[in-house]
């Protein structure tokens, strides 16, 4: 059966019977003619989108491995034949794995791949003389390799403003795609009572095990809300799941870990103040991939500007039940004065917490989302963890927005715990 492909012509939307690739006028070309340096389409659109925007390393570590580039929604190999140190430096910087890089020896032979031509940005050129797959190592100026790039994702999904949605479901958000928010982790109960298992179907039982959210900091540390452990402080009662999307189905992308240690902020007493904790899982910990990535920490001078919109994500309550698939919502930071004056209970909010959501209700984080991320996007596209979902009076109710623990005031403590200190 012939495949039909839509092509975007200048004046109208047309269809093509092309098997591999199509020009804007519907004429067919081979995939290998795309970005080969020769114009094959009358309009030249086969050479019009050859910018190398995303690279990745495979079959190695976070900072060394074989080099691939994202082209036409597919990861393609980069050739070592015409790669030099200047290009490697630019590529390492693009991946935020350090300012410098070096070419490594390789014995992997390939017959087709891409070269890169780098100026202010790198352009792709399909190679006609490719013999070896590029293998590189990245490092920073001090000679040390960063732990990983943070706050980036392979799956680009724009968080929608939930206030514009007709359906008020976090509550009032939308169902995400796998890998869309790869720093979002789940904290689950290991043990559920026998009566619960008997009363619920397998799917309902699996969802019932969800307890709280968390965010990935590095391979062995995650951050969450301290109050998630008020009823049971035993590490043996919980497990950490990263790379998940659907709570009821296993697709092979999940990584499950025992909880090794819970680090509470030293001044934490209850949900109203310092509601933050760092979780430790056993080494070597998380294997980073397109479904599991660390989120960046904010700078110490991060400003919680009212009106700034950021993303909350989690599997928390949607009213009558926990979400089966990861939900997310784009919500704004609320002015502290407006928040405190919206309800008497918010006078208990500490100075290291903030309000976010909509005073008119309809969109909010909810039970089970606690500990999850409030992630804001930087100008460079990376997400930073501005807040940790903490508490609220109800879910998505009028004049009852969610309360979030600020992350910026706790950076010294976070870095001390993550780096093995005893602060």
Tab-separated table of C-alpha atoms in Angstrom:
chain	number	residue	atom	x	y	z
A	1	UNK	CA	0.000	0.000	0.000
A	2	UNK	CA	1.295	3.453	-0.873
A	3	UNK	CA	1.983	5.901	1.946
A	4	UNK	CA	0.436	9.347	1.752
A	5	UNK	CA	2.308	12.289	3.217
A	6	UNK	CA	1.040	15.805	3.804
A	7	UNK	CA	3.238	18.549	2.353
A	8	UNK	CA	3.088	22.185	3.246
A	9	UNK	CA	3.064	24.081	-0.045
A	10	UNK	CA	3.370	27.893	-0.038
A	11	UNK	CA	-0.231	28.521	-1.067
A	12	UNK	CA	-2.163	25.420	-0.071
A	13	UNK	CA	-2.047	22.135	1.831
A	14	UNK	CA	-1.508	19.203	-0.530
A	15	UNK	CA	-0.963	15.461	-0.229
A	16	UNK	CA	1.751	13.331	-1.768
A	17	UNK	CA	2.197	9.639	-2.496
A	18	UNK	CA	5.904	9.875	-1.693
A	19	UNK	CA	7.435	6.878	0.055
A	20	UNK	CA	10.253	8.762	1.848
A	21	UNK	CA	10.217	12.560	1.541
A	22	UNK	CA	8.330	15.221	-0.361
A	23	UNK	CA	8.985	18.723	-1.632
A	24	UNK	CA	6.573	21.533	-0.955
A	25	UNK	CA	5.010	21.084	-4.384
A	26	UNK	CA	4.360	17.378	-3.701
A	27	UNK	CA	7.180	15.971	-5.823
A	28	UNK	CA	9.087	13.046	-4.324
A	29	UNK	CA	12.721	12.797	-3.297
A	30	UNK	CA	14.770	10.253	-1.363
A	31	UNK	CA	15.520	10.779	2.327
A	32	UNK	CA	19.236	10.820	1.582
A	33	UNK	CA	18.674	13.932	-0.567
A	34	UNK	CA	17.640	15.979	2.470
A	35	UNK	CA	20.433	18.311	3.632
A	36	UNK	CA	22.979	16.828	1.233
A	37	UNK	CA	24.137	20.239	0.003
A	38	UNK	CA	22.415	19.907	-3.357
A	39	UNK	CA	19.055	21.524	-4.125
A	40	UNK	CA	16.655	18.844	-5.375
A	41	UNK	CA	13.325	20.597	-4.793
A	42	UNK	CA	12.385	23.527	-7.018
A	43	UNK	CA	11.673	25.605	-3.926
A	44	UNK	CA	14.892	24.461	-2.246
A	45	UNK	CA	13.023	23.301	0.860
A	46	UNK	CA	15.049	20.038	0.955
A	47	UNK	CA	17.953	22.207	2.163
A	48	UNK	CA	15.959	24.718	4.205
A	49	UNK	CA	15.834	23.104	7.639
A	50	UNK	CA	19.274	21.649	8.325
A	51	UNK	CA	20.085	23.280	11.658
A	52	UNK	CA	21.534	20.886	14.242
A	53	UNK	CA	19.493	21.732	17.338
A	54	UNK	CA	19.869	18.671	19.563
A	55	UNK	CA	22.720	16.231	20.151
A	56	UNK	CA	23.067	13.265	22.466
A	57	UNK	CA	25.675	10.735	23.619
A	58	UNK	CA	24.954	7.001	23.554
A	59	UNK	CA	26.633	3.791	24.728
A	60	UNK	CA	28.798	5.522	27.279
A	61	UNK	CA	28.321	7.811	30.275
A	62	UNK	CA	26.686	11.199	30.790
A	63	UNK	CA	29.715	12.978	29.360
A	64	UNK	CA	31.311	10.544	26.923
A	65	UNK	CA	29.952	8.325	24.206
A	66	UNK	CA	28.992	8.020	20.568
A	67	UNK	CA	27.535	11.179	19.068
A	68	UNK	CA	24.084	11.415	17.488
A	69	UNK	CA	22.021	14.334	16.200
A	70	UNK	CA	18.237	14.759	16.050
A	71	UNK	CA	17.075	15.078	12.439
A	72	UNK	CA	13.495	14.796	11.191
A	73	UNK	CA	12.393	13.411	14.596
A	74	UNK	CA	14.984	10.619	14.410
A	75	UNK	CA	18.403	10.238	16.027
A	76	UNK	CA	21.085	9.961	13.333
A	77	UNK	CA	24.837	9.204	13.631
A	78	UNK	CA	27.487	11.907	13.291
A	79	UNK	CA	30.616	11.107	11.306
A	80	UNK	CA	34.047	11.305	12.906
A	81	UNK	CA	35.831	11.851	9.570
A	82	UNK	CA	35.498	15.650	9.445
A	83	UNK	CA	34.938	16.418	13.111
A	84	UNK	CA	37.533	18.620	14.830
A	85	UNK	CA	38.093	19.970	18.335
A	86	UNK	CA	36.365	23.307	17.685
A	87	UNK	CA	33.202	21.551	16.541
A	88	UNK	CA	33.341	19.183	19.506
A	89	UNK	CA	33.611	22.168	21.879
A	90	UNK	CA	30.503	23.738	20.345
A	91	UNK	CA	28.595	20.469	20.524
A	92	UNK	CA	29.547	19.865	24.175
A	93	UNK	CA	28.425	23.403	24.996
A	94	UNK	CA	25.156	22.828	23.103
A	95	UNK	CA	24.465	19.757	25.252
A	96	UNK	CA	25.459	21.760	28.377
A	97	UNK	CA	27.989	19.110	29.281
A	98	UNK	CA	30.935	21.493	29.529
A	99	UNK	CA	32.779	24.106	27.482
A	100	UNK	CA	35.346	21.708	26.061
A	101	UNK	CA	35.449	18.327	24.399
A	102	UNK	CA	37.851	15.878	22.862
A	103	UNK	CA	37.616	13.323	20.076
A	104	UNK	CA	37.998	9.748	21.256
A	105	UNK	CA	39.213	6.819	19.232
A	106	UNK	CA	36.493	4.667	17.700
A	107	UNK	CA	36.332	1.416	15.788
A	108	UNK	CA	32.640	1.599	14.904
A	109	UNK	CA	32.291	1.718	11.123
A	110	UNK	CA	29.308	3.336	9.400
A	111	UNK	CA	28.539	3.996	5.758
A	112	UNK	CA	26.134	6.920	6.160
A	113	UNK	CA	25.719	9.770	8.603
A	114	UNK	CA	25.994	13.524	8.976
A	115	UNK	CA	28.818	16.050	9.107
A	116	UNK	CA	28.379	19.361	10.924
A	117	UNK	CA	29.392	22.787	9.656
A	118	UNK	CA	29.610	25.177	12.607
A	119	UNK	CA	29.569	28.961	12.669
A	120	UNK	CA	27.270	30.860	15.011
A	121	UNK	CA	25.247	27.635	14.921
A	122	UNK	CA	25.866	24.136	13.594
A	123	UNK	CA	24.341	23.025	10.294
A	124	UNK	CA	23.949	19.440	9.119
A	125	UNK	CA	25.332	18.111	5.852
A	126	UNK	CA	24.724	14.526	4.833
A	127	UNK	CA	28.162	12.977	4.405
A	128	UNK	CA	29.318	11.322	1.205
A	129	UNK	CA	32.480	9.917	2.794
A	130	UNK	CA	31.501	8.687	6.232
A	131	UNK	CA	33.510	5.756	7.597
A	132	UNK	CA	33.507	6.071	11.414
A	133	UNK	CA	30.928	6.979	14.061
A	134	UNK	CA	32.056	9.962	16.151
A	135	UNK	CA	32.888	9.336	19.807
A	136	UNK	CA	33.630	12.279	22.112
A	137	UNK	CA	34.146	13.301	25.737
A	138	UNK	CA	32.960	16.591	27.267
A	139	UNK	CA	34.341	18.458	30.274
A	140	UNK	CA	34.219	21.885	31.903
A	141	UNK	CA	36.973	24.486	32.283
A	142	UNK	CA	38.215	23.070	35.573
A	143	UNK	CA	38.686	19.690	33.925
A	144	UNK	CA	35.741	18.116	35.718
A	145	UNK	CA	32.786	16.630	33.894
A	146	UNK	CA	29.366	17.858	35.047
A	147	UNK	CA	27.072	15.250	36.569
A	148	UNK	CA	24.556	15.636	33.773
A	149	UNK	CA	22.779	18.246	31.780
A	150	UNK	CA	19.753	19.338	33.783
A	151	UNK	CA	16.310	20.672	33.062
A	152	UNK	CA	16.204	19.456	29.470
A	153	UNK	CA	13.978	16.920	27.784
A	154	UNK	CA	13.803	14.982	24.562
A	155	UNK	CA	10.016	15.278	24.277
A	156	UNK	CA	8.793	18.845	23.753
A	157	UNK	CA	5.261	19.375	25.062
A	158	UNK	CA	3.962	22.871	25.687
A	159	UNK	CA	2.169	23.138	29.015
A	160	UNK	CA	-1.206	24.669	28.338
A	161	UNK	CA	-2.726	27.423	30.435
A	162	UNK	CA	-5.293	25.393	32.323
A	163	UNK	CA	-7.424	28.476	32.948
A	164	UNK	CA	-8.413	28.361	29.285
A	165	UNK	CA	-9.594	24.762	29.453
A	166	UNK	CA	-13.284	23.966	29.680
A	167	UNK	CA	-12.572	20.858	31.749
A	168	UNK	CA	-11.408	21.467	35.293
A	169	UNK	CA	-9.415	18.435	36.199
A	170	UNK	CA	-2.804	18.104	38.569
A	171	UNK	CA	-6.718	19.307	39.017
A	172	UNK	CA	-7.490	21.433	35.957
A	173	UNK	CA	-4.445	20.366	33.977
A	174	UNK	CA	-3.846	18.095	31.018
A	175	UNK	CA	-2.523	14.607	30.385
A	176	UNK	CA	1.135	14.737	29.376
A	177	UNK	CA	3.148	12.582	26.981
A	178	UNK	CA	5.807	10.053	28.093
A	179	UNK	CA	9.064	11.901	28.772
A	180	UNK	CA	7.478	15.352	28.721
A	181	UNK	CA	8.529	16.146	32.320
A	182	UNK	CA	11.297	13.600	32.925
A	183	UNK	CA	12.373	14.994	36.318
A	184	UNK	CA	8.984	14.108	37.847
A	185	UNK	CA	9.237	11.052	40.091
A	186	UNK	CA	6.735	9.091	42.171
A	187	UNK	CA	7.043	8.013	45.772
A	188	UNK	CA	4.974	4.871	46.332
A	189	UNK	CA	3.907	2.833	49.314
A	190	UNK	CA	5.415	-0.634	49.250
A	191	UNK	CA	2.889	-2.171	51.600
A	192	UNK	CA	-0.873	-1.885	51.251
A	193	UNK	CA	-3.244	-3.717	53.553
A	194	UNK	CA	-4.559	-7.138	52.522
A	195	UNK	CA	-8.124	-5.813	52.793
A	196	UNK	CA	-7.343	-3.108	50.248
A	197	UNK	CA	-5.920	-5.677	47.831
A	198	UNK	CA	-9.053	-7.788	48.157
A	199	UNK	CA	-11.401	-4.861	47.698
A	200	UNK	CA	-9.746	-3.318	44.661
A	201	UNK	CA	-8.982	-4.454	41.130
A	202	UNK	CA	-5.282	-4.797	40.178
A	203	UNK	CA	-5.354	-1.472	38.315
A	204	UNK	CA	-6.944	0.344	41.242
A	205	UNK	CA	-4.509	-1.274	43.663
A	206	UNK	CA	-1.488	-0.127	41.664
A	207	UNK	CA	-2.786	3.439	41.581
A	208	UNK	CA	-3.620	3.337	45.308
A	209	UNK	CA	0.076	2.680	46.025
A	210	UNK	CA	0.942	6.205	44.819
A	211	UNK	CA	1.867	8.387	47.800
A	212	UNK	CA	3.686	11.602	46.832
A	213	UNK	CA	5.632	13.276	44.061
A	214	UNK	CA	9.332	14.137	43.898
A	215	UNK	CA	11.911	15.701	41.562
A	216	UNK	CA	15.200	14.228	40.364
A	217	UNK	CA	18.313	16.200	41.431
A	218	UNK	CA	21.024	13.743	40.387
A	219	UNK	CA	21.538	9.994	40.103
A	220	UNK	CA	21.044	9.261	43.794
A	221	UNK	CA	19.131	12.276	45.185
A	222	UNK	CA	15.560	13.496	44.795
A	223	UNK	CA	13.707	16.326	46.509
A	224	UNK	CA	10.197	16.165	47.942
A	225	UNK	CA	7.967	17.484	50.749
A	226	UNK	CA	8.875	16.520	54.307
A	227	UNK	CA	5.245	16.066	55.342
A	228	UNK	CA	4.962	13.043	53.027
A	229	UNK	CA	6.533	11.003	55.859
A	230	UNK	CA	4.551	12.325	58.826
A	231	UNK	CA	2.510	9.133	59.205
A	232	UNK	CA	5.329	6.689	58.472
A	233	UNK	CA	9.016	7.630	58.619
A	234	UNK	CA	10.352	4.155	57.795
A	235	UNK	CA	12.404	4.119	54.581
A	236	UNK	CA	11.428	0.475	54.108
A	237	UNK	CA	7.799	1.535	53.559
A	238	UNK	CA	8.489	3.335	50.286
A	239	UNK	CA	9.963	2.979	46.831
A	240	UNK	CA	10.948	5.635	44.299
A	241	UNK	CA	9.866	5.336	40.656
A	242	UNK	CA	11.356	7.427	37.843
A	243	UNK	CA	10.658	7.313	34.120
A	244	UNK	CA	7.005	6.488	34.705
A	245	UNK	CA	4.005	7.892	32.859
A	246	UNK	CA	1.079	5.486	33.319
A	247	UNK	CA	0.620	4.297	36.890
A	248	UNK	CA	-1.378	1.256	35.799
A	249	UNK	CA	0.875	-0.054	33.056
A	250	UNK	CA	4.525	-1.028	32.828
A	251	UNK	CA	6.137	-0.035	29.527
A	252	UNK	CA	9.781	-0.772	30.347
A	253	UNK	CA	10.834	2.858	30.892
A	254	UNK	CA	10.304	2.770	34.647
A	255	UNK	CA	13.202	2.541	37.089
A	256	UNK	CA	12.293	1.489	40.626
A	257	UNK	CA	14.546	2.034	43.658
A	258	UNK	CA	14.426	1.331	47.358
A	259	UNK	CA	14.521	4.402	49.550
A	260	UNK	CA	17.815	4.519	51.438
A	261	UNK	CA	17.563	7.705	53.494
A	262	UNK	CA	15.285	10.671	54.161
A	263	UNK	CA	17.043	13.984	54.919
A	264	UNK	CA	14.673	16.461	56.548
A	265	UNK	CA	15.507	20.139	56.707
A	266	UNK	CA	16.815	20.588	60.297
A	267	UNK	CA	14.134	23.142	61.286
A	268	UNK	CA	11.191	21.196	59.869
A	269	UNK	CA	8.399	20.590	62.386
A	270	UNK	CA	5.183	20.537	60.404
A	271	UNK	CA	3.646	21.267	57.008
A	272	UNK	CA	3.483	25.018	57.611
A	273	UNK	CA	7.219	25.695	57.598
A	274	UNK	CA	10.330	24.233	55.915
A	275	UNK	CA	8.317	21.483	54.219
A	276	UNK	CA	11.228	20.069	52.255
A	277	UNK	CA	13.266	16.854	52.303
A	278	UNK	CA	15.930	15.159	50.190
A	279	UNK	CA	15.669	11.461	49.406
A	280	UNK	CA	18.648	9.193	48.826
A	281	UNK	CA	18.553	6.005	46.759
A	282	UNK	CA	21.340	3.408	46.449
A	283	UNK	CA	24.326	3.987	44.156
A	284	UNK	CA	24.714	3.870	41.137
A	285	UNK	CA	21.134	5.129	41.023
A	286	UNK	CA	19.210	6.507	38.064
A	287	UNK	CA	20.191	5.841	34.479
A	288	UNK	CA	19.432	9.068	32.654
A	289	UNK	CA	17.575	8.739	29.356
A	290	UNK	CA	14.701	10.470	27.566
A	291	UNK	CA	12.268	9.421	30.335
A	292	UNK	CA	14.405	10.276	33.378
A	293	UNK	CA	16.404	13.505	33.659
A	294	UNK	CA	17.457	15.772	36.541
A	295	UNK	CA	15.981	19.231	36.936
A	296	UNK	CA	18.159	22.309	37.492
A	297	UNK	CA	18.250	24.139	40.797
A	298	UNK	CA	17.482	27.870	40.759
A	299	UNK	CA	20.047	30.546	41.550
A	300	UNK	CA	20.138	32.050	45.048
A	301	UNK	CA	18.711	35.298	43.685
A	302	UNK	CA	15.771	33.621	41.923
A	303	UNK	CA	12.819	36.026	42.032
A	304	UNK	CA	9.315	34.644	42.658
A	305	UNK	CA	7.621	37.213	40.457
A	306	UNK	CA	3.804	37.349	40.699
A	307	UNK	CA	2.235	36.362	37.399
A	308	UNK	CA	5.145	34.196	36.244
A	309	UNK	CA	3.720	30.961	34.882
A	310	UNK	CA	5.380	27.650	35.691
A	311	UNK	CA	4.481	23.967	35.445
A	312	UNK	CA	3.291	21.599	38.160
A	313	UNK	CA	3.166	17.871	37.391
A	314	UNK	CA	2.104	14.729	39.207
A	315	UNK	CA	-0.245	11.775	39.611
A	316	UNK	CA	-2.255	13.302	42.458
A	317	UNK	CA	-5.975	13.342	43.075
A	318	UNK	CA	-8.250	14.523	40.293
A	319	UNK	CA	-11.213	14.680	42.615
A	320	UNK	CA	-12.498	11.144	43.129
A	321	UNK	CA	-9.328	9.192	42.276
A	322	UNK	CA	-5.618	9.485	41.624
A	323	UNK	CA	-4.559	10.204	38.051
A	324	UNK	CA	-3.629	7.149	36.008
A	325	UNK	CA	-1.269	9.089	33.740
A	326	UNK	CA	1.024	11.983	34.563
A	327	UNK	CA	-0.852	15.288	34.634
A	328	UNK	CA	0.551	18.800	34.335
A	329	UNK	CA	-0.751	22.346	34.520
A	330	UNK	CA	0.632	25.787	33.773
A	331	UNK	CA	-0.145	28.064	36.718
A	332	UNK	CA	0.994	31.552	37.797
A	333	UNK	CA	2.701	32.677	40.996
A	334	UNK	CA	0.245	34.731	43.078
A	335	UNK	CA	1.121	37.956	44.866
A	336	UNK	CA	1.730	37.153	48.534
A	337	UNK	CA	-0.595	39.914	49.784
A	338	UNK	CA	-3.457	38.686	47.596
A	339	UNK	CA	-2.887	35.111	48.726
A	340	UNK	CA	-2.782	35.849	52.464
A	341	UNK	CA	-5.926	37.938	52.163
A	342	UNK	CA	-7.835	35.285	50.226
A	343	UNK	CA	-8.387	33.024	53.257
A	344	UNK	CA	-7.614	33.072	56.980
A	345	UNK	CA	-5.633	29.816	56.771
A	346	UNK	CA	-2.978	31.380	54.541
A	347	UNK	CA	-1.791	33.635	57.356
A	348	UNK	CA	0.074	30.469	58.478
A	349	UNK	CA	2.195	30.498	55.305
A	350	UNK	CA	5.903	30.874	56.096
A	351	UNK	CA	8.214	33.420	54.480
A	352	UNK	CA	9.936	30.593	52.579
A	353	UNK	CA	6.709	29.555	50.862
A	354	UNK	CA	4.618	31.078	48.075
A	355	UNK	CA	1.167	30.786	46.520
A	356	UNK	CA	0.445	29.701	42.960
A	357	UNK	CA	-2.685	28.951	40.994
A	358	UNK	CA	-5.899	30.849	40.426
A	359	UNK	CA	-7.892	32.589	43.140
A	360	UNK	CA	-11.043	31.856	41.161
A	361	UNK	CA	-10.299	28.127	41.507
A	362	UNK	CA	-10.491	25.341	38.948
A	363	UNK	CA	-6.777	24.581	38.575
A	364	UNK	CA	-4.456	23.365	41.314
A	365	UNK	CA	-2.179	20.647	42.588
A	366	UNK	CA	-3.902	18.200	44.928
A	367	UNK	CA	-3.436	15.260	47.321
A	368	UNK	CA	-0.743	12.941	45.993
A	369	UNK	CA	0.985	15.774	44.118
A	370	UNK	CA	2.750	16.836	47.345
A	371	UNK	CA	6.509	16.870	46.941
A	372	UNK	CA	6.305	17.245	43.183
A	373	UNK	CA	7.898	19.994	41.084
A	374	UNK	CA	6.943	23.583	40.449
A	375	UNK	CA	9.181	23.998	37.399
A	376	UNK	CA	9.932	27.315	35.698
A	377	UNK	CA	11.569	27.604	32.288
A	378	UNK	CA	14.715	29.690	31.887
A	379	UNK	CA	15.552	31.802	28.844
A	380	UNK	CA	17.872	29.044	27.570
A	381	UNK	CA	14.975	26.565	27.603
A	382	UNK	CA	16.069	24.578	30.666
A	383	UNK	CA	13.631	24.034	33.549
A	384	UNK	CA	14.559	24.972	37.116
A	385	UNK	CA	12.928	23.734	40.307
A	386	UNK	CA	11.510	26.913	41.800
A	387	UNK	CA	9.219	25.194	44.276
A	388	UNK	CA	8.071	21.964	45.907
A	389	UNK	CA	4.329	21.274	46.080
A	390	UNK	CA	3.422	21.549	49.780
A	391	UNK	CA	-0.147	22.155	50.959
A	392	UNK	CA	-3.461	23.897	50.418
A	393	UNK	CA	-6.976	24.159	51.770
A	394	UNK	CA	-8.844	21.772	49.499
A	395	UNK	CA	-8.099	21.340	45.783
A	396	UNK	CA	-8.871	23.870	43.057
A	397	UNK	CA	-11.396	25.656	45.267
A	398	UNK	CA	-12.167	29.356	44.983
A	399	UNK	CA	-9.787	31.551	47.045
A	400	UNK	CA	-7.828	28.454	48.071
A	401	UNK	CA	-4.689	28.302	45.872
A	402	UNK	CA	-1.827	25.876	46.422
A	403	UNK	CA	1.137	26.574	48.689
A	404	UNK	CA	4.679	25.734	47.552
A	405	UNK	CA	7.989	25.642	49.404
A	406	UNK	CA	10.564	27.926	47.809
A	407	UNK	CA	13.726	26.097	46.768
A	408	UNK	CA	16.103	29.074	46.442
A	409	UNK	CA	16.367	29.777	50.219
A	410	UNK	CA	17.458	26.168	50.833
A	411	UNK	CA	20.247	25.917	48.259
A	412	UNK	CA	23.100	25.803	50.798
A	413	UNK	CA	21.436	22.952	52.680
A	414	UNK	CA	20.532	21.098	49.465
A	415	UNK	CA	24.085	21.318	48.128
A	416	UNK	CA	25.474	20.201	51.482
A	417	UNK	CA	23.297	17.072	51.545
A	418	UNK	CA	23.816	16.216	47.874
A	419	UNK	CA	27.583	16.672	48.170
A	420	UNK	CA	27.803	14.514	51.286
A	421	UNK	CA	27.898	17.205	53.957
A	422	UNK	CA	26.292	17.108	57.392
A	423	UNK	CA	24.772	20.591	57.585
